[in-house]
Amino acid sequence: LTKPIALKAIRKMLALKLLRKSFPSNAASLRHLSSFPVPRLFDYETVTSNLSVTDAIDSVENAFAALAKGNVEVPMPMHIGIKESDNSGPGDCHIKSGYVSGTPTFTVKLACVSFYKNIEQTLPPGSGIFIVVSAVTGAPLGIFQENRFMTDLRTGAAGAVAMKYCSNEYQTTVGFIGTGAIARNMAPAAASLP
């Protein structure tokens, strides 16, 4: 065995030993540990064909209202920097989460960005998933492969909600500085306001 493979095998054996010591040896008593159902996977096509900017605006508006009342738990984001080497990167991973008090679920988002070497392989430079988790049991309920779609909808919706509350009926023109993802998503969100 090569050294890295041997080290992996040793780590796995140690982890299994630790698990055996931590839990009863009776297999029946461990059955409860694996009883959560498999979370539902929503692929990119399902996500993009079932969510709209209107859905996002309503959700963001409700979330901002809960935040204003102090009913939202939003921990600091986690960042993992992936340095370029023969085996990795360059790239970045951001992990964010949030919970609205009293609701039955919370969400964790994992977004990978700046993996620019992917372009050489005709892959996007970033990806993302949302994991919706039961706030009752802690079990993952759904995994949404969104690849920035939900993120961009949310960003556009936040701008639309700000326009709704910070403008008046006499303002008929809006301008966006820049032409990137934010402007591309704020324009349709703004246009969808009544």
Tab-separated table of C-alpha atoms in Angstrom:
chain	number	residue	atom	x	y	z
A	1	LEU	CA	0.000	0.000	0.000
A	2	THR	CA	1.111	3.526	-0.672
A	3	LYS	CA	1.540	5.785	2.316
A	4	PRO	CA	-1.593	7.974	1.645
A	5	ILE	CA	-3.811	4.902	1.160
A	6	ALA	CA	-2.406	3.277	4.300
A	7	LEU	CA	-3.012	6.461	6.317
A	8	LYS	CA	-6.624	6.606	5.087
A	9	ALA	CA	-7.145	2.971	6.076
A	10	ILE	CA	-5.676	3.583	9.531
A	11	ARG	CA	-7.879	6.670	10.049
A	12	LYS	CA	-10.938	4.689	9.004
A	13	MET	CA	-10.100	1.841	11.389
A	14	LEU	CA	-9.542	4.292	14.253
A	15	ALA	CA	-12.836	6.032	13.533
A	16	LEU	CA	-14.669	2.701	13.526
A	17	LYS	CA	-13.020	1.711	16.812
A	18	LEU	CA	-14.059	5.004	18.362
A	19	LEU	CA	-17.617	4.537	17.145
A	20	ARG	CA	-17.746	1.012	18.589
A	21	LYS	CA	-16.534	2.280	21.969
A	22	SER	CA	-18.981	5.187	21.966
A	23	PHE	CA	-22.087	3.133	21.215
A	24	PRO	CA	-23.454	-0.193	22.462
A	25	SER	CA	-22.255	-3.221	20.526
A	26	ASN	CA	-25.780	-4.518	20.011
A	27	ALA	CA	-26.653	-3.724	16.363
A	28	ALA	CA	-30.355	-3.415	17.181
A	29	SER	CA	-29.619	-0.560	19.563
A	30	LEU	CA	-27.873	1.339	16.733
A	31	ARG	CA	-30.794	0.998	14.306
A	32	HIS	CA	-32.294	4.300	15.486
A	33	LEU	CA	-29.174	6.086	14.243
A	34	SER	CA	-29.942	5.265	10.619
A	35	SER	CA	-33.701	5.683	10.596
A	36	PHE	CA	-33.903	9.125	8.969
A	37	PRO	CA	-35.277	8.944	5.449
A	38	VAL	CA	-32.987	9.837	2.580
A	39	PRO	CA	-33.294	13.561	1.795
A	40	ARG	CA	-34.986	14.453	-1.496
A	41	LEU	CA	-32.650	15.680	-4.215
A	42	PHE	CA	-33.850	18.542	-6.393
A	43	ASP	CA	-31.627	18.854	-9.447
A	44	TYR	CA	-30.877	22.141	-11.187
A	45	GLU	CA	-33.592	21.715	-13.813
A	46	THR	CA	-36.240	21.044	-11.147
A	47	VAL	CA	-35.139	24.073	-9.128
A	48	THR	CA	-35.077	26.448	-12.094
A	49	SER	CA	-38.405	25.278	-13.497
A	50	ASN	CA	-40.283	25.563	-10.187
A	51	LEU	CA	-39.062	28.803	-8.611
A	52	SER	CA	-39.813	32.308	-9.812
A	53	VAL	CA	-38.755	35.814	-8.922
A	54	THR	CA	-42.202	36.342	-7.361
A	55	ASP	CA	-41.610	33.368	-5.030
A	56	ALA	CA	-38.286	34.893	-4.047
A	57	ILE	CA	-39.718	38.374	-3.405
A	58	ASP	CA	-42.417	37.019	-1.067
A	59	SER	CA	-39.877	34.856	0.802
A	60	VAL	CA	-37.306	37.645	1.137
A	61	GLU	CA	-39.928	40.135	2.321
A	62	ASN	CA	-41.105	37.687	5.010
A	63	ALA	CA	-37.513	36.946	6.047
A	64	PHE	CA	-36.676	40.660	6.346
A	65	ALA	CA	-39.786	41.167	8.498
A	66	ALA	CA	-38.709	38.324	10.815
A	67	LEU	CA	-35.155	39.710	10.905
A	68	ALA	CA	-36.449	43.170	11.875
A	69	LYS	CA	-38.304	41.573	14.799
A	70	GLY	CA	-35.146	39.763	15.971
A	71	ASN	CA	-36.527	36.339	15.053
A	72	VAL	CA	-33.748	35.186	12.723
A	73	GLU	CA	-30.580	33.303	13.602
A	74	VAL	CA	-27.870	34.052	11.015
A	75	PRO	CA	-24.403	32.871	12.090
A	76	MET	CA	-21.251	34.327	10.594
A	77	PRO	CA	-20.386	32.742	7.224
A	78	MET	CA	-17.602	30.208	7.068
A	79	HIS	CA	-14.945	30.506	4.357
A	80	ILE	CA	-12.566	27.877	3.046
A	81	GLY	CA	-9.812	29.143	0.751
A	82	ILE	CA	-8.547	26.506	-1.669
A	83	LYS	CA	-5.026	27.371	-2.739
A	84	GLU	CA	-3.866	26.317	-6.166
A	85	SER	CA	-1.688	23.216	-6.268
A	86	ASP	CA	-1.208	20.213	-8.520
A	87	ASN	CA	-4.212	18.581	-6.809
A	88	SER	CA	-6.522	21.497	-6.055
A	89	GLY	CA	-7.908	24.942	-6.727
A	90	PRO	CA	-7.727	27.728	-6.874
A	91	GLY	CA	-11.176	28.406	-5.479
A	92	ASP	CA	-13.249	29.360	-2.481
A	93	CYS	CA	-16.053	27.736	-0.538
A	94	HIS	CA	-18.569	29.742	1.486
A	95	ILE	CA	-20.938	28.120	3.957
A	96	LYS	CA	-23.882	30.151	5.222
A	97	SER	CA	-27.005	29.310	7.162
A	98	GLY	CA	-30.119	30.747	8.688
A	99	TYR	CA	-33.098	29.912	10.834
A	100	VAL	CA	-36.338	31.824	11.363
A	101	SER	CA	-37.497	31.180	14.940
A	102	GLY	CA	-40.523	28.937	15.250
A	103	THR	CA	-40.340	27.513	11.732
A	104	PRO	CA	-40.034	23.765	11.131
A	105	THR	CA	-36.855	23.962	8.997
A	106	PHE	CA	-33.530	25.745	8.697
A	107	THR	CA	-31.212	26.022	5.719
A	108	VAL	CA	-27.491	25.628	5.109
A	109	LYS	CA	-25.969	26.868	1.857
A	110	LEU	CA	-22.660	25.713	0.424
A	111	ALA	CA	-21.345	27.840	-2.443
A	112	CYS	CA	-18.123	27.144	-4.298
A	113	VAL	CA	-16.771	30.027	-6.364
A	114	SER	CA	-13.695	31.081	-8.317
A	115	PHE	CA	-12.764	27.608	-9.557
A	116	TYR	CA	-11.556	29.181	-12.792
A	117	LYS	CA	-9.671	26.079	-13.973
A	118	ASN	CA	-13.119	24.531	-14.540
A	119	ILE	CA	-13.578	26.697	-17.629
A	120	GLU	CA	-10.827	24.713	-19.398
A	121	GLN	CA	-13.011	21.614	-18.861
A	122	THR	CA	-16.200	23.420	-19.978
A	123	LEU	CA	-17.500	23.415	-16.401
A	124	PRO	CA	-18.840	26.480	-14.583
A	125	PRO	CA	-16.403	28.200	-12.204
A	126	GLY	CA	-18.786	27.754	-9.300
A	127	SER	CA	-21.515	25.584	-7.854
A	128	GLY	CA	-23.926	25.634	-4.981
A	129	ILE	CA	-26.353	23.578	-2.958
A	130	PHE	CA	-28.913	24.379	-0.299
A	131	ILE	CA	-29.684	21.802	2.361
A	132	VAL	CA	-33.036	22.154	4.104
A	133	VAL	CA	-32.951	20.539	7.535
A	134	SER	CA	-35.729	19.687	9.978
A	135	ALA	CA	-35.629	22.048	12.970
A	136	VAL	CA	-37.522	19.342	14.882
A	137	THR	CA	-35.236	16.335	14.334
A	138	GLY	CA	-32.103	17.747	12.703
A	139	ALA	CA	-32.588	15.402	9.740
A	140	PRO	CA	-31.743	16.705	6.257
A	141	LEU	CA	-34.995	16.892	4.284
A	142	GLY	CA	-33.934	18.185	0.891
A	143	ILE	CA	-30.849	19.011	-1.142
A	144	PHE	CA	-31.259	21.649	-3.817
A	145	GLN	CA	-28.609	21.772	-6.545
A	146	GLU	CA	-29.069	25.426	-7.369
A	147	ASN	CA	-25.713	26.518	-8.825
A	148	ARG	CA	-26.375	30.183	-7.939
A	149	PHE	CA	-29.945	30.243	-9.293
A	150	MET	CA	-31.608	30.551	-5.862
A	151	THR	CA	-28.815	32.851	-4.693
A	152	ASP	CA	-29.330	35.162	-7.664
A	153	LEU	CA	-33.120	35.099	-7.245
A	154	ARG	CA	-32.695	36.070	-3.606
A	155	THR	CA	-30.298	38.901	-4.477
A	156	GLY	CA	-32.686	40.322	-7.060
A	157	ALA	CA	-35.620	39.928	-4.673
A	158	ALA	CA	-33.786	41.821	-1.908
A	159	GLY	CA	-33.356	44.754	-4.287
A	160	ALA	CA	-37.028	44.623	-5.249
A	161	VAL	CA	-38.121	44.587	-1.591
A	162	ALA	CA	-35.878	47.602	-0.920
A	163	MET	CA	-37.438	49.403	-3.896
A	164	LYS	CA	-40.934	48.577	-2.650
A	165	TYR	CA	-40.319	50.185	0.741
A	166	CYS	CA	-37.846	52.938	-0.193
A	167	SER	CA	-39.491	54.453	-3.263
A	168	ASN	CA	-42.821	56.105	-3.984
A	169	GLU	CA	-45.438	55.931	-6.733
A	170	TYR	CA	-43.944	58.934	-8.541
A	171	GLN	CA	-40.617	57.254	-9.166
A	172	THR	CA	-40.805	55.584	-12.557
A	173	THR	CA	-37.167	55.015	-13.464
A	174	VAL	CA	-34.571	52.738	-11.934
A	175	GLY	CA	-30.912	52.405	-12.853
A	176	PHE	CA	-28.391	49.684	-12.141
A	177	ILE	CA	-24.650	50.281	-12.053
A	178	GLY	CA	-22.877	47.348	-13.648
A	179	THR	CA	-24.108	44.519	-15.823
A	180	GLY	CA	-23.138	41.472	-13.770
A	181	ALA	CA	-25.263	38.857	-12.043
A	182	ILE	CA	-26.698	41.327	-9.543
A	183	ALA	CA	-28.040	43.714	-12.200
A	184	ARG	CA	-29.284	40.810	-14.329
A	185	ASN	CA	-31.353	39.590	-11.382
A	186	MET	CA	-32.457	42.895	-9.917
A	187	ALA	CA	-33.925	44.129	-13.207
A	188	PRO	CA	-36.562	41.384	-13.584
A	189	ALA	CA	-37.282	41.496	-9.841
A	190	ALA	CA	-37.859	45.255	-10.010
A	191	ALA	CA	-40.018	44.844	-13.116
A	192	SER	CA	-42.225	42.328	-11.311
A	193	LEU	CA	-43.299	44.840	-8.640
A	194	PRO	CA	-46.830	46.190	-8.988
